Amino acid sequence: MLVATLAASSAGVFAADPEAGRRKSEPCAKCHGADGNATIAGTPSLAGQPTFFTHWQLIKFRDGRRKDAQMSPFAANLSDEDMADLAAFYAAQRPRARSSAIDPAKAAAGRELVTRHHCASCHTPTLAGQKQVPRLAGQDLQYLLKLLRGFKAQTASDLDGTMTMAAQPLTVDEIENVAHYCASLRP
Amino acid sequence: MQRSLVIAVSALLLGAVTLWLIPAQAQQPTPPPSWKQGQPPSLADSSLAPIPQPPAPTPASEIPVNKIKLPPGFKAELWASGISNARTMTWGDKGTLFVGSRVAGNVYAVVDKGGSREVKTIAKGLNLPNGLAFRNGTLYIAEISRISKMEGIEDKLDSPPELLTVYDTLPKDLPHGWKYLAFGPDGKLYFNIGAPCNICMPPDTHANISRVNPDGTGFEYFAHGVRNSVGFDWHPVTRELYFATHGRDWLGDDSPSDRLDVAPKKGLHFGYPFCHQGDTLDPEFGKGRSCNDYVKPLLKTGPHVAGNGVMFYTGSMFPPEYKNRAFLAQRGSWNRAEKVGYRVMMVTLDGSGKVAKYEPFAQGWLQGQEIWGRPVYTQMMKDGSLLVSDDYAGAIYRVSYSR
């Protein structure tokens, strides 16, 4: 019910076309996979990510608030419509698990940390993400590590500062544990 | 001398806040995200959460401006669109409308070309640049912890000058850290430093309205116990400060009310975090306190309505009874089962400054429980018509009147 309402209201904001998004995603496929499931370690899977999330990240790359040698040039020339179409396409793809090397002990420790640090408040109890908040379940381990370390160092791009704040209490080991737990979940 | 003391005190307190955010022992539970903080265990399963900002503005063709309902004789039209997250509006001397935003991180200049408007982004990547004020050719911009300025901007809209810092020793806290900014009748810049939480005992540096000279000197607190005010104006006759405040969350659908207040002088305390809406002690921080020790609201504006913009009407286009009425833009609720707000209200004061009437002016952004826009601030045009910004649709509407 909630999902249906959200889908309806976001469609009202921008009439996105997932089929157009599929065509526009061709240059993205080399790294992110034809269906948004990446296989390169350190590169995130976009399949099943909420539309607002993907769209916001593309805007941040275009604005220069989020910087990446490969992504920034790609996003520089995208229109709002292109971004909405791409986000709608990736949201409609079925996410698959990554082949990250999970340490079960770290993942078990991470599970408690995820509860203690209230990650589910925004990322939902299954860590599937919602609205502007990304899916973490089954995301690539190296990518999760890179982002969490960046938030802790206050160098990763953050929409409104929430993640930078959330990452501050985490120790180096705890970041590893949280990342292993998230990566270990079925997407 | 006084300034360096303020800096030293701010630095100390910033340290305290940082410690508060980072527990000494990692085993201790960390605070939940600020919007969820203060939620009682009985509501742990609540699905209520802030409404996310859409990543892109709504295309003009999809904005249902005809759904805006107004009193007879008034008409709304779409004045400008494609302005992602459009919020505060302030006029330049030469007729440029400057528009601030929050999560979009942009500041815009809207140039009226007669039949249409051109939107230019003059600054981007800023830290929630909600506050804008303009004086003597200079645009002042308030981000979370910094007030800066662009000199001579109206002559350089296509190659904006760099931002010069005016004052940057403000708290860096994210929650309620974004600012409203306005020149008071005394020529000082006024802005809010919100409580860094939903409900907490704020450091002495927070939960206030402050002011500073436009050259960065003379910082001082003006009003205390203000949870977060992101909209204020001065009465055109009495020149007293009127400000809207968002009430705390998670105390129920109908409690507490947001408020409209008046601060005729410096140093008053408006109750946060001890007393809400002038008559309701906080279940935790109200213990041993009395609401009579704090200034009571001029008006309870309604629970969770999210009162943002406050603006006294001084134009001549609207009927004479509109003179000196206050328009209150209410961005609308998230922490309430049934949505409220999403409208522009108006307040009529009587000769003694009491509220004679509180009634809707513009509504219709909320249809059933679906929203298509969120009115955030109002601004008058030279001809006396009223602009209303909508940060959800990324648009500005113009409301005009004719007999």
Coordinates of C-alpha atoms in Angstrom, one line a residue, chain B residues 277 299 323:
Chain B
Q277 CA 2.6 25.8 22.4
L299 CA -1.3 32.2 17.7
K323 CA -3.0 45.9 4.3

